Amino acid sequence: MAKIILFELNEVPFKVIDYFVRKYPNSTLAQILPISKQFETVTDDQGHLHPWSTWPTLHRGVDNSVHKIKDFGEDLSELNKKYPPVWQILQENSIKTGVCGSLHSYPLPTNAKEYDFYIPDPFAWGSETHPKEIQPFQEFNLAMVKGSARNVNSGFDKKAALKLGTNLSTIGVRAKTVSAIAKQLVDEKLSSWKVVRRRSFQSIMAFDVFLKQLKKHKPQFSTFFSNHVAATMHRYWAATFPEDYEEYLLSDEWKNRYSKEIDYAMHKFDGFLSDVVDFVKSNPEYKLIIASSMGQESTLAMEQKSELLAKNFDLFLNKLGFTNEDYSILPAMHPQYNASFKNDSKRSELIEILKQFDIKGDKIESRIKENGFISIDLGHRNLEENDVKFKEEIINLKDYGLVNEPIQDEASGTAYHIPQGILIVFDPTNRDKAERVAGVNSKRIAPSILANFGVKPADYMQTNLIDAIAKS
């Protein structure tokens, strides 16, 4: 039975892995990839692919036709009983477990103290952690997520930052990270556009927190989630891989400015990887699994000047006739907005009201789930101020809590989700080279992890296990 570290490198495909390895042959990734088992995974999820759906498929061993998770903030209490995530199953079978940032890991479970550590995902609506001493980091983390969505906010939550700053050593944030943050702030002063690199620093600090807990507790199974490369790929794929596009409508200035951003994000990942590989080599009872639940590929290389966002979702709902007593706002990521209505009739009323919007010929899409949940999609692009109508009248966006937000880097999402992801298994005790295997169903990962620990996979899980994971 091997111990396992599951490094969740969100949405990264092998195209980016191979590109980085070729370009940087001295990187840690380039050193371990040839002696790791490699699988190109595919998710069975149907419809619009999103990480908040494809990660549960990987974690739970059932696809979205079964788990039906579509959005952040859904009440998963019943689902967790029927199709629990792999970390819950392992903990319930007395496997020492730690969780750091995995999607849908909030709320903190009632038995959190039975985990070695438990740090919920960065889209949680509360900052609770185990151990509690990590909470100042999570407070800062959530504040940064809230403040930086489509654009990166050049400011920061001073109260949360001060609380974090007085607890850095306790939390585990290293001196080299503090130095890197200071350098980043200087770089922003010299080149203001480099503020976009702040997206990586939440992952950098989170990794420090994870690494301290990993070394302290040495759990049998642990997870770490990072979104920083995914966020960069969405925006700057066209700058790194311009040859992927039949029609290229972005300027040479834009391409030259952002051409190294995926490299930058991957270098930060490679720094994480170096630390984890050193740990695994020093503790050879561990396997390192690097996985993404899906990937990305090129879409359109075109300019985007603006995006419709709800900067004040409360005001938006209030303006439509609902009071704060009618609903609770749930976590989401711009341009998606989630709420839970106490009364289903009120939620139905909102759905009908949303149909009365006309946004340059488009509507406002929404989805509902049990327990009053509703998710609303904005994100309409390149609008003029008079493009938004409600009840056939042009509205003042500000009055409705809306804004036609200028896009910081003036790029549309130049890459988007595809079913293919990565699975890389580094075992320091088995360095035999093997060919990369394609078409591996991501639902095979969870039961393979369980089998490694001698835990019988559930009857609803795949029976075709991945030997590189399941067998020591």
Tab-separated table of C-alpha atoms in Angstrom:
chain	number	residue	atom	x	y	z
A	1	MET	CA	0.000	0.000	0.000
A	2	ALA	CA	1.523	3.291	-1.153
A	3	LYS	CA	0.724	6.669	0.283
A	4	ILE	CA	-0.655	9.048	-2.352
A	5	ILE	CA	-0.423	12.774	-3.039
A	6	LEU	CA	-3.055	13.855	-5.584
A	7	PHE	CA	-1.923	17.113	-7.208
A	8	GLU	CA	-4.945	18.557	-9.022
A	9	LEU	CA	-3.540	20.708	-11.840
A	10	ASN	CA	-6.794	22.102	-13.124
A	11	GLU	CA	-7.546	21.854	-16.865
A	12	VAL	CA	-3.956	21.387	-18.049
A	13	PRO	CA	-3.698	19.158	-21.171
A	14	PHE	CA	-0.687	17.245	-22.441
A	15	LYS	CA	-0.146	19.867	-25.151
A	16	VAL	CA	0.970	22.296	-22.442
A	17	ILE	CA	2.895	19.617	-20.514
A	18	ASP	CA	4.818	18.590	-23.646
A	19	TYR	CA	5.417	22.195	-24.694
A	20	PHE	CA	6.910	23.044	-21.307
A	21	VAL	CA	9.093	19.920	-21.170
A	22	ARG	CA	10.517	20.573	-24.647
A	23	LYS	CA	11.219	24.221	-23.897
A	24	TYR	CA	12.625	23.690	-20.397
A	25	PRO	CA	14.535	20.374	-20.396
A	26	ASN	CA	16.111	21.130	-17.011
A	27	SER	CA	12.765	21.581	-15.273
A	28	THR	CA	11.594	19.133	-12.630
A	29	LEU	CA	8.675	18.186	-14.866
A	30	ALA	CA	11.071	17.308	-17.693
A	31	GLN	CA	13.101	15.161	-15.306
A	32	ILE	CA	10.224	13.078	-13.933
A	33	LEU	CA	7.927	12.800	-16.964
A	34	PRO	CA	9.944	10.111	-18.816
A	35	ILE	CA	10.053	7.906	-15.704
A	36	SER	CA	6.378	8.402	-14.830
A	37	LYS	CA	3.344	6.495	-16.047
A	38	GLN	CA	1.327	8.775	-18.344
A	39	PHE	CA	-2.337	8.559	-19.291
A	40	GLU	CA	-4.467	10.937	-21.324
A	41	THR	CA	-7.802	10.819	-19.566
A	42	VAL	CA	-11.248	11.566	-20.916
A	43	THR	CA	-14.317	12.608	-18.967
A	44	ASP	CA	-17.706	11.081	-19.741
A	45	ASP	CA	-19.472	14.275	-18.692
A	46	GLN	CA	-22.036	15.484	-21.195
A	47	GLY	CA	-23.081	19.008	-22.111
A	48	HIS	CA	-21.198	22.135	-21.122
A	49	LEU	CA	-17.947	21.027	-19.473
A	50	HIS	CA	-16.959	22.856	-16.299
A	51	PRO	CA	-14.454	21.976	-13.565
A	52	TRP	CA	-17.173	22.041	-10.913
A	53	SER	CA	-18.718	19.107	-12.788
A	54	THR	CA	-15.679	17.218	-14.106
A	55	TRP	CA	-13.797	17.159	-10.786
A	56	PRO	CA	-16.719	15.487	-8.969
A	57	THR	CA	-16.697	12.895	-11.762
A	58	LEU	CA	-13.043	12.146	-11.009
A	59	HIS	CA	-13.470	12.329	-7.224
A	60	ARG	CA	-16.683	10.292	-6.990
A	61	GLY	CA	-16.325	7.787	-9.824
A	62	VAL	CA	-19.645	8.709	-11.458
A	63	ASP	CA	-20.247	11.196	-14.272
A	64	ASN	CA	-22.576	14.182	-14.360
A	65	SER	CA	-25.516	12.098	-15.564
A	66	VAL	CA	-25.418	10.562	-12.073
A	67	HIS	CA	-23.997	13.178	-9.698
A	68	LYS	CA	-25.756	16.040	-11.584
A	69	ILE	CA	-23.461	18.714	-10.103
A	70	LYS	CA	-23.455	21.798	-12.319
A	71	ASP	CA	-22.476	24.739	-10.141
A	72	PHE	CA	-20.680	25.918	-7.037
A	73	GLY	CA	-22.768	26.366	-3.945
A	74	GLU	CA	-25.127	23.438	-4.477
A	75	ASP	CA	-26.259	21.530	-1.409
A	76	LEU	CA	-24.368	18.242	-1.723
A	77	SER	CA	-25.265	16.777	1.670
A	78	GLU	CA	-27.474	14.022	0.232
A	79	LEU	CA	-25.160	13.380	-2.707
A	80	ASN	CA	-22.237	12.934	-0.322
A	81	LYS	CA	-24.138	10.051	1.264
A	82	LYS	CA	-24.855	8.304	-2.055
A	83	TYR	CA	-21.707	9.135	-4.039
A	84	PRO	CA	-19.106	10.512	-1.617
A	85	PRO	CA	-15.775	11.959	-2.799
A	86	VAL	CA	-12.743	9.728	-2.514
A	87	TRP	CA	-11.290	11.601	0.477
A	88	GLN	CA	-14.481	11.031	2.473
A	89	ILE	CA	-14.478	7.312	1.719
A	90	LEU	CA	-10.833	6.977	2.712
A	91	GLN	CA	-11.257	8.902	5.957
A	92	GLU	CA	-14.275	6.781	6.864
A	93	ASN	CA	-12.052	3.724	6.360
A	94	SER	CA	-9.442	5.030	8.829
A	95	ILE	CA	-6.998	6.205	6.156
A	96	LYS	CA	-5.145	9.300	7.384
A	97	THR	CA	-6.314	12.011	4.979
A	98	GLY	CA	-5.638	15.677	4.212
A	99	VAL	CA	-7.526	17.958	1.818
A	100	CYS	CA	-6.355	21.291	0.402
A	101	GLY	CA	-8.546	23.192	-2.024
A	102	SER	CA	-10.282	20.346	-3.862
A	103	LEU	CA	-13.470	21.578	-5.501
A	104	HIS	CA	-16.703	21.001	-3.585
A	105	SER	CA	-14.820	20.307	-0.358
A	106	TYR	CA	-16.869	22.973	1.449
A	107	PRO	CA	-18.534	23.013	3.925
A	108	LEU	CA	-16.069	21.771	6.485
A	109	PRO	CA	-17.298	18.288	7.510
A	110	THR	CA	-18.552	17.839	11.049
A	111	ASN	CA	-15.711	15.376	11.653
A	112	ALA	CA	-13.015	17.670	10.204
A	113	LYS	CA	-10.807	17.108	13.248
A	114	GLU	CA	-10.506	13.472	12.228
A	115	TYR	CA	-8.626	14.602	9.103
A	116	ASP	CA	-4.931	15.477	9.320
A	117	PHE	CA	-5.877	18.785	7.728
A	118	TYR	CA	-8.871	20.108	5.825
A	119	ILE	CA	-8.724	23.367	3.847
A	120	PRO	CA	-11.844	23.795	1.674
A	121	ASP	CA	-11.861	25.065	-1.885
A	122	PRO	CA	-11.197	28.730	-2.768
A	123	PHE	CA	-14.862	29.267	-3.677
A	124	ALA	CA	-16.182	28.456	-0.197
A	125	TRP	CA	-18.604	30.885	1.435
A	126	GLY	CA	-16.983	30.498	4.836
A	127	SER	CA	-13.354	30.517	5.962
A	128	GLU	CA	-13.448	27.579	8.395
A	129	THR	CA	-10.412	25.272	8.251
A	130	HIS	CA	-8.823	22.455	10.202
A	131	PRO	CA	-6.563	23.163	11.914
A	132	LYS	CA	-8.077	26.497	12.861
A	133	GLU	CA	-4.682	28.227	12.766
A	134	ILE	CA	-4.864	28.142	8.940
A	135	GLN	CA	-8.059	30.215	8.869
A	136	PRO	CA	-6.305	33.609	8.327
A	137	PHE	CA	-4.933	32.230	5.055
A	138	GLN	CA	-8.376	31.069	3.945
A	139	GLU	CA	-9.918	34.433	4.831
A	140	PHE	CA	-7.337	36.172	2.647
A	141	ASN	CA	-7.707	33.548	-0.081
A	142	LEU	CA	-11.477	33.989	-0.288
A	143	ALA	CA	-11.142	37.789	-0.278
A	144	MET	CA	-8.737	37.592	-3.215
A	145	VAL	CA	-11.042	35.273	-5.160
A	146	LYS	CA	-13.955	37.631	-4.562
A	147	GLY	CA	-11.913	40.648	-5.639
A	148	SER	CA	-10.346	39.151	-8.772
A	149	ALA	CA	-12.608	37.473	-11.265
A	150	ARG	CA	-12.432	38.331	-14.985
A	151	ASN	CA	-9.985	41.120	-14.159
A	152	VAL	CA	-7.326	41.037	-11.465
A	153	ASN	CA	-7.929	43.595	-8.736
A	154	SER	CA	-4.773	45.612	-8.082
A	155	GLY	CA	-5.901	46.237	-4.509
A	156	PHE	CA	-6.381	43.754	-1.700
A	157	ASP	CA	-8.387	43.252	1.463
A	158	LYS	CA	-6.195	45.106	3.959
A	159	LYS	CA	-7.840	43.598	7.039
A	160	ALA	CA	-7.441	40.042	5.753
A	161	ALA	CA	-3.889	40.789	4.572
A	162	LEU	CA	-2.897	42.183	7.975
A	163	LYS	CA	-4.290	39.135	9.765
A	164	LEU	CA	-2.462	36.877	7.338
A	165	GLY	CA	0.767	38.841	7.721
A	166	THR	CA	0.849	38.397	11.483
A	167	ASN	CA	0.413	34.631	11.122
A	168	LEU	CA	2.692	33.790	8.177
A	169	SER	CA	5.107	31.490	9.988
A	170	THR	CA	2.318	29.690	11.842
A	171	ILE	CA	0.421	29.122	8.614
A	172	GLY	CA	3.509	28.041	6.699
A	173	VAL	CA	4.011	30.809	4.125
A	174	ARG	CA	7.741	30.735	3.398
A	175	ALA	CA	10.219	33.607	3.259
A	176	LYS	CA	10.866	32.986	-0.436
A	177	THR	CA	7.149	33.420	-1.101
A	178	VAL	CA	7.084	36.735	0.765
A	179	SER	CA	10.102	37.806	-1.307
A	180	ALA	CA	8.355	36.745	-4.528
A	181	ILE	CA	5.259	38.739	-3.551
A	182	ALA	CA	7.414	41.810	-2.909
A	183	LYS	CA	9.065	41.376	-6.318
A	184	GLN	CA	5.651	41.019	-7.942
A	185	LEU	CA	4.488	44.320	-6.438
A	186	VAL	CA	7.629	46.041	-7.742
A	187	ASP	CA	7.112	44.503	-11.190
A	188	GLU	CA	3.549	45.854	-11.231
A	189	LYS	CA	4.851	49.348	-10.549
A	190	LEU	CA	7.274	49.054	-13.475
A	191	SER	CA	4.849	47.264	-15.829
A	192	SER	CA	1.247	47.671	-14.713
A	193	TRP	CA	-0.022	44.897	-17.014
A	194	LYS	CA	1.857	42.322	-14.912
A	195	VAL	CA	-0.870	42.607	-12.290
A	196	VAL	CA	-2.421	39.649	-14.169
A	197	ARG	CA	0.276	37.451	-12.594
A	198	ARG	CA	-1.339	37.856	-9.196
A	199	ARG	CA	-3.572	34.939	-10.139
A	200	SER	CA	-0.619	32.639	-9.505
A	201	PHE	CA	0.110	33.927	-6.027
A	202	GLN	CA	-2.989	32.499	-4.386
A	203	SER	CA	-1.792	29.067	-5.496
A	204	ILE	CA	1.762	29.848	-4.375
A	205	MET	CA	0.633	30.703	-0.847
A	206	ALA	CA	-1.814	27.790	-0.760
A	207	PHE	CA	0.971	25.420	-1.729
A	208	ASP	CA	3.142	26.665	1.139
A	209	VAL	CA	0.274	25.953	3.533
A	210	PHE	CA	-0.226	22.492	2.032
A	211	LEU	CA	3.487	21.649	2.106
A	212	LYS	CA	3.782	22.469	5.799
A	213	GLN	CA	0.803	20.258	6.627
A	214	LEU	CA	2.104	17.481	4.368
A	215	LYS	CA	5.507	17.439	6.069
A	216	LYS	CA	4.003	17.741	9.538
A	217	HIS	CA	1.388	14.986	9.283
A	218	LYS	CA	2.547	12.792	6.377
A	219	PRO	CA	-1.023	11.658	5.633
A	220	GLN	CA	-1.633	8.462	3.725
A	221	PHE	CA	-3.724	10.369	1.180
A	222	SER	CA	-3.758	14.092	0.467
A	223	THR	CA	-4.996	16.468	-2.225
A	224	PHE	CA	-3.837	19.854	-3.467
A	225	PHE	CA	-5.770	21.889	-6.061
A	226	SER	CA	-4.373	24.704	-8.203
A	227	ASN	CA	-6.253	26.775	-10.788
A	228	HIS	CA	-3.494	29.226	-11.712
A	229	VAL	CA	-2.401	27.575	-14.970
A	230	ALA	CA	-6.009	27.066	-16.099
A	231	ALA	CA	-6.814	30.753	-15.602
A	232	THR	CA	-3.749	31.726	-17.619
A	233	MET	CA	-4.465	29.294	-20.464
A	234	HIS	CA	-8.014	30.579	-20.896
A	235	ARG	CA	-6.716	34.082	-21.476
A	236	TYR	CA	-3.343	33.682	-23.177
A	237	TRP	CA	-3.419	30.462	-25.174
A	238	ALA	CA	-3.487	32.551	-28.345
A	239	ALA	CA	-0.296	34.333	-27.297
A	240	THR	CA	1.613	31.084	-26.698
A	241	PHE	CA	0.106	28.981	-29.506
A	242	PRO	CA	-0.877	31.458	-32.269
A	243	GLU	CA	-0.483	28.702	-34.860
A	244	ASP	CA	-3.604	26.997	-33.456
A	245	TYR	CA	-5.952	29.574	-35.009
A	246	GLU	CA	-7.189	29.780	-38.585
A	247	GLU	CA	-8.164	33.411	-38.012
A	248	TYR	CA	-6.055	35.560	-35.689
A	249	LEU	CA	-7.651	38.882	-34.760
A	250	LEU	CA	-5.336	39.936	-31.930
A	251	SER	CA	-2.513	42.436	-32.347
A	252	ASP	CA	1.191	41.610	-32.426
A	253	GLU	CA	1.556	43.903	-29.416
A	254	TRP	CA	-0.935	41.781	-27.455
A	255	LYS	CA	0.710	38.537	-28.556
A	256	ASN	CA	4.201	39.711	-27.634
A	257	ARG	CA	3.096	41.064	-24.256
A	258	TYR	CA	1.372	37.877	-23.103
A	259	SER	CA	3.378	35.208	-24.953
A	260	LYS	CA	5.245	34.122	-21.800
A	261	GLU	CA	2.300	33.984	-19.387
A	262	ILE	CA	1.616	30.259	-19.706
A	263	ASP	CA	5.354	29.672	-19.275
A	264	TYR	CA	5.278	31.840	-16.144
A	265	ALA	CA	2.364	29.914	-14.630
A	266	MET	CA	3.935	26.562	-15.493
A	267	HIS	CA	7.234	27.624	-13.919
A	268	LYS	CA	5.326	28.274	-10.693
A	269	PHE	CA	3.820	24.794	-10.944
A	270	ASP	CA	7.287	23.380	-11.583
A	271	GLY	CA	8.446	25.003	-8.354
A	272	PHE	CA	5.631	23.238	-6.492
A	273	LEU	CA	6.542	20.019	-8.249
A	274	SER	CA	10.191	20.305	-7.241
A	275	ASP	CA	9.223	20.510	-3.557
A	276	VAL	CA	6.795	17.595	-3.785
A	277	VAL	CA	9.207	15.406	-5.738
A	278	ASP	CA	11.921	16.082	-3.151
A	279	PHE	CA	9.444	15.045	-0.447
A	280	VAL	CA	8.457	11.881	-2.317
A	281	LYS	CA	12.076	10.911	-2.939
A	282	SER	CA	12.792	11.356	0.777
A	283	ASN	CA	9.656	9.369	1.617
A	284	PRO	CA	9.551	6.657	-1.074
A	285	GLU	CA	6.426	5.104	0.371
A	286	TYR	CA	4.596	7.885	-1.502
A	287	LYS	CA	3.318	8.054	-5.072
A	288	LEU	CA	2.667	11.426	-6.679
A	289	ILE	CA	-0.364	11.641	-8.957
A	290	ILE	CA	-0.737	14.751	-11.124
A	291	ALA	CA	-4.194	14.968	-12.665
A	292	SER	CA	-6.564	17.272	-14.460
A	293	SER	CA	-10.244	16.403	-14.763
A	294	MET	CA	-10.316	17.720	-18.352
A	295	GLY	CA	-8.174	19.998	-20.535
A	296	GLN	CA	-8.281	23.063	-22.743
A	297	GLU	CA	-7.685	23.817	-26.413
A	298	SER	CA	-7.868	26.860	-28.686
A	299	THR	CA	-11.178	28.578	-29.461
A	300	LEU	CA	-11.141	32.105	-30.955
A	301	ALA	CA	-8.357	34.671	-31.103
A	302	MET	CA	-10.362	37.852	-31.008
A	303	GLU	CA	-10.473	41.096	-29.100
A	304	GLN	CA	-12.880	41.478	-26.216
A	305	LYS	CA	-13.430	44.965	-24.901
A	306	SER	CA	-15.999	44.301	-22.183
A	307	GLU	CA	-18.139	41.767	-20.337
A	308	LEU	CA	-21.474	42.183	-18.547
A	309	LEU	CA	-21.076	41.470	-14.827
A	310	ALA	CA	-23.178	41.867	-11.697
A	311	LYS	CA	-20.932	43.886	-9.407
A	312	ASN	CA	-23.758	44.074	-6.856
A	313	PHE	CA	-25.881	40.932	-7.116
A	314	ASP	CA	-27.954	41.965	-4.097
A	315	LEU	CA	-28.913	45.212	-5.822
A	316	PHE	CA	-29.751	43.305	-8.999
A	317	LEU	CA	-32.152	41.000	-7.168
A	318	ASN	CA	-33.581	43.839	-5.079
A	319	LYS	CA	-34.252	45.861	-8.224
A	320	LEU	CA	-36.183	42.913	-9.631
A	321	GLY	CA	-38.462	42.985	-6.600
A	322	PHE	CA	-36.866	40.572	-4.125
A	323	THR	CA	-35.803	41.349	-0.580
A	324	ASN	CA	-32.741	40.042	1.225
A	325	GLU	CA	-35.086	37.871	3.295
A	326	ASP	CA	-36.118	35.997	0.139
A	327	TYR	CA	-32.705	34.527	-0.671
A	328	SER	CA	-29.102	33.932	0.339
A	329	ILE	CA	-26.240	34.609	-2.049
A	330	LEU	CA	-23.981	31.597	-2.630
A	331	PRO	CA	-20.393	31.523	-3.895
A	332	ALA	CA	-19.791	31.609	-7.633
A	333	MET	CA	-17.285	32.926	-10.125
A	334	HIS	CA	-18.022	35.881	-12.416
A	335	PRO	CA	-19.953	35.942	-14.696
A	336	GLN	CA	-22.007	33.273	-12.921
A	337	TYR	CA	-24.141	34.176	-9.902
A	338	ASN	CA	-25.743	31.753	-7.456
A	339	ALA	CA	-28.429	32.128	-4.823
A	340	SER	CA	-30.665	29.963	-2.680
A	341	PHE	CA	-34.316	31.024	-2.396
A	342	LYS	CA	-36.273	30.152	0.717
A	343	ASN	CA	-39.482	29.889	-1.281
A	344	ASP	CA	-39.685	28.035	-4.605
A	345	SER	CA	-42.472	30.302	-5.802
A	346	LYS	CA	-40.171	33.309	-5.395
A	347	ARG	CA	-37.491	31.527	-7.388
A	348	SER	CA	-40.019	30.730	-10.124
A	349	GLU	CA	-40.987	34.392	-10.137
A	350	LEU	CA	-37.343	35.346	-10.712
A	351	ILE	CA	-37.051	32.932	-13.638
A	352	GLU	CA	-40.030	34.564	-15.325
A	353	ILE	CA	-38.660	38.054	-14.680
A	354	LEU	CA	-35.280	37.130	-16.206
A	355	LYS	CA	-37.060	36.217	-19.440
A	356	GLN	CA	-37.963	39.892	-19.816
A	357	PHE	CA	-34.323	40.903	-20.365
A	358	ASP	CA	-33.089	41.470	-23.905
A	359	ILE	CA	-29.313	41.770	-24.117
A	360	LYS	CA	-28.431	42.512	-27.721
A	361	GLY	CA	-30.855	39.804	-28.780
A	362	ASP	CA	-29.755	37.330	-26.103
A	363	LYS	CA	-31.435	36.285	-22.881
A	364	ILE	CA	-30.176	35.668	-19.348
A	365	GLU	CA	-29.762	31.930	-18.856
A	366	SER	CA	-30.493	30.266	-15.512
A	367	ARG	CA	-30.478	26.802	-13.948
A	368	ILE	CA	-32.206	25.462	-10.849
A	369	LYS	CA	-31.573	22.599	-8.415
A	370	GLU	CA	-33.161	21.371	-5.204
A	371	ASN	CA	-33.264	23.411	-1.987
A	372	GLY	CA	-34.098	26.656	-3.759
A	373	PHE	CA	-30.812	26.831	-5.693
A	374	ILE	CA	-30.556	28.991	-8.816
A	375	SER	CA	-27.569	29.889	-10.974
A	376	ILE	CA	-27.664	32.873	-13.338
A	377	ASP	CA	-25.262	33.442	-16.253
A	378	LEU	CA	-24.215	36.878	-17.470
A	379	GLY	CA	-20.917	37.509	-19.304
A	380	HIS	CA	-22.400	39.042	-22.466
A	381	ARG	CA	-19.538	40.519	-24.479
A	382	ASN	CA	-18.729	43.803	-26.188
A	383	LEU	CA	-21.989	45.560	-25.350
A	384	GLU	CA	-22.842	49.203	-25.723
A	385	GLU	CA	-24.543	50.924	-22.802
A	386	ASN	CA	-27.900	50.873	-24.604
A	387	ASP	CA	-27.741	47.159	-25.452
A	388	VAL	CA	-29.479	45.975	-22.271
A	389	LYS	CA	-33.268	46.171	-22.180
A	390	PHE	CA	-35.694	45.125	-19.465
A	391	LYS	CA	-39.399	45.025	-20.242
A	392	GLU	CA	-38.504	46.555	-23.624
A	393	GLU	CA	-36.941	49.630	-21.981
A	394	ILE	CA	-33.227	50.488	-22.037
A	395	ILE	CA	-31.945	50.372	-18.466
A	396	ASN	CA	-29.191	52.141	-16.578
A	397	LEU	CA	-26.834	49.288	-15.715
A	398	LYS	CA	-25.616	50.892	-12.490
A	399	ASP	CA	-29.176	51.107	-11.159
A	400	TYR	CA	-29.373	47.309	-11.443
A	401	GLY	CA	-25.973	46.570	-9.922
A	402	LEU	CA	-24.627	45.684	-13.364
A	403	VAL	CA	-21.529	46.911	-15.148
A	404	ASN	CA	-20.188	46.605	-18.658
A	405	GLU	CA	-16.710	45.800	-17.326
A	406	PRO	CA	-13.721	46.739	-19.518
A	407	ILE	CA	-11.461	43.706	-19.951
A	408	GLN	CA	-7.999	44.196	-18.513
A	409	ASP	CA	-6.115	42.321	-21.239
A	410	GLU	CA	-8.678	42.941	-24.006
A	411	ALA	CA	-8.843	39.264	-24.947
A	412	SER	CA	-11.723	36.865	-25.146
A	413	GLY	CA	-11.279	33.434	-23.666
A	414	THR	CA	-8.834	32.112	-26.271
A	415	ALA	CA	-9.013	28.514	-25.000
A	416	TYR	CA	-11.800	26.454	-23.506
A	417	HIS	CA	-12.627	23.068	-22.041
A	418	ILE	CA	-12.184	19.716	-23.754
A	419	PRO	CA	-12.831	16.209	-22.356
A	420	GLN	CA	-9.167	15.158	-22.476
A	421	GLY	CA	-7.070	15.614	-19.338
A	422	ILE	CA	-3.811	14.339	-17.870
A	423	LEU	CA	-2.842	11.632	-15.408
A	424	ILE	CA	0.830	11.350	-14.465
A	425	VAL	CA	1.932	8.854	-11.803
A	426	PHE	CA	5.428	9.292	-10.366
A	427	ASP	CA	6.544	6.386	-8.195
A	428	PRO	CA	10.122	6.747	-6.902
A	429	THR	CA	10.349	2.959	-6.515
A	430	ASN	CA	9.298	2.204	-10.111
A	431	ARG	CA	10.999	4.258	-12.801
A	432	ASP	CA	10.400	1.919	-15.729
A	433	LYS	CA	9.563	3.851	-18.869
A	434	ALA	CA	6.198	3.239	-20.503
A	435	GLU	CA	4.267	4.618	-23.455
A	436	ARG	CA	1.576	7.204	-22.838
A	437	VAL	CA	-1.877	5.611	-22.854
A	438	ALA	CA	-4.807	7.527	-24.359
A	439	GLY	CA	-8.543	7.272	-23.750
A	440	VAL	CA	-8.458	6.435	-20.030
A	441	ASN	CA	-11.807	7.179	-18.410
A	442	SER	CA	-11.401	9.624	-15.507
A	443	LYS	CA	-13.971	7.591	-13.534
A	444	ARG	CA	-11.300	4.889	-13.148
A	445	ILE	CA	-9.134	7.104	-10.925
A	446	ALA	CA	-11.219	7.103	-7.714
A	447	PRO	CA	-11.688	3.305	-7.505
A	448	SER	CA	-7.990	2.832	-8.307
A	449	ILE	CA	-7.044	5.082	-5.384
A	450	LEU	CA	-9.388	3.161	-3.092
A	451	ALA	CA	-7.961	-0.170	-4.229
A	452	ASN	CA	-4.433	1.036	-3.453
A	453	PHE	CA	-5.490	1.424	0.182
A	454	GLY	CA	-7.285	-1.907	0.316
A	455	VAL	CA	-10.698	-0.212	0.338
A	456	LYS	CA	-13.280	-1.977	-1.817
A	457	PRO	CA	-14.587	0.365	-4.530
A	458	ALA	CA	-18.327	0.968	-4.456
A	459	ASP	CA	-20.512	-1.145	-6.736
A	460	TYR	CA	-21.329	1.890	-8.893
A	461	MET	CA	-17.634	2.518	-9.668
A	462	GLN	CA	-15.548	1.316	-12.600
A	463	THR	CA	-14.001	-2.142	-12.210
A	464	ASN	CA	-11.220	-1.604	-14.762
A	465	LEU	CA	-8.569	-0.208	-12.414
A	466	ILE	CA	-5.397	1.700	-13.308
A	467	ASP	CA	-2.540	-0.532	-12.162
A	468	ALA	CA	-0.063	2.346	-11.811
A	469	ILE	CA	-2.309	3.671	-9.027
A	470	ALA	CA	-4.032	0.570	-7.662
A	471	LYS	CA	-0.969	-1.654	-7.323
A	472	SER	CA	2.024	-0.879	-5.126
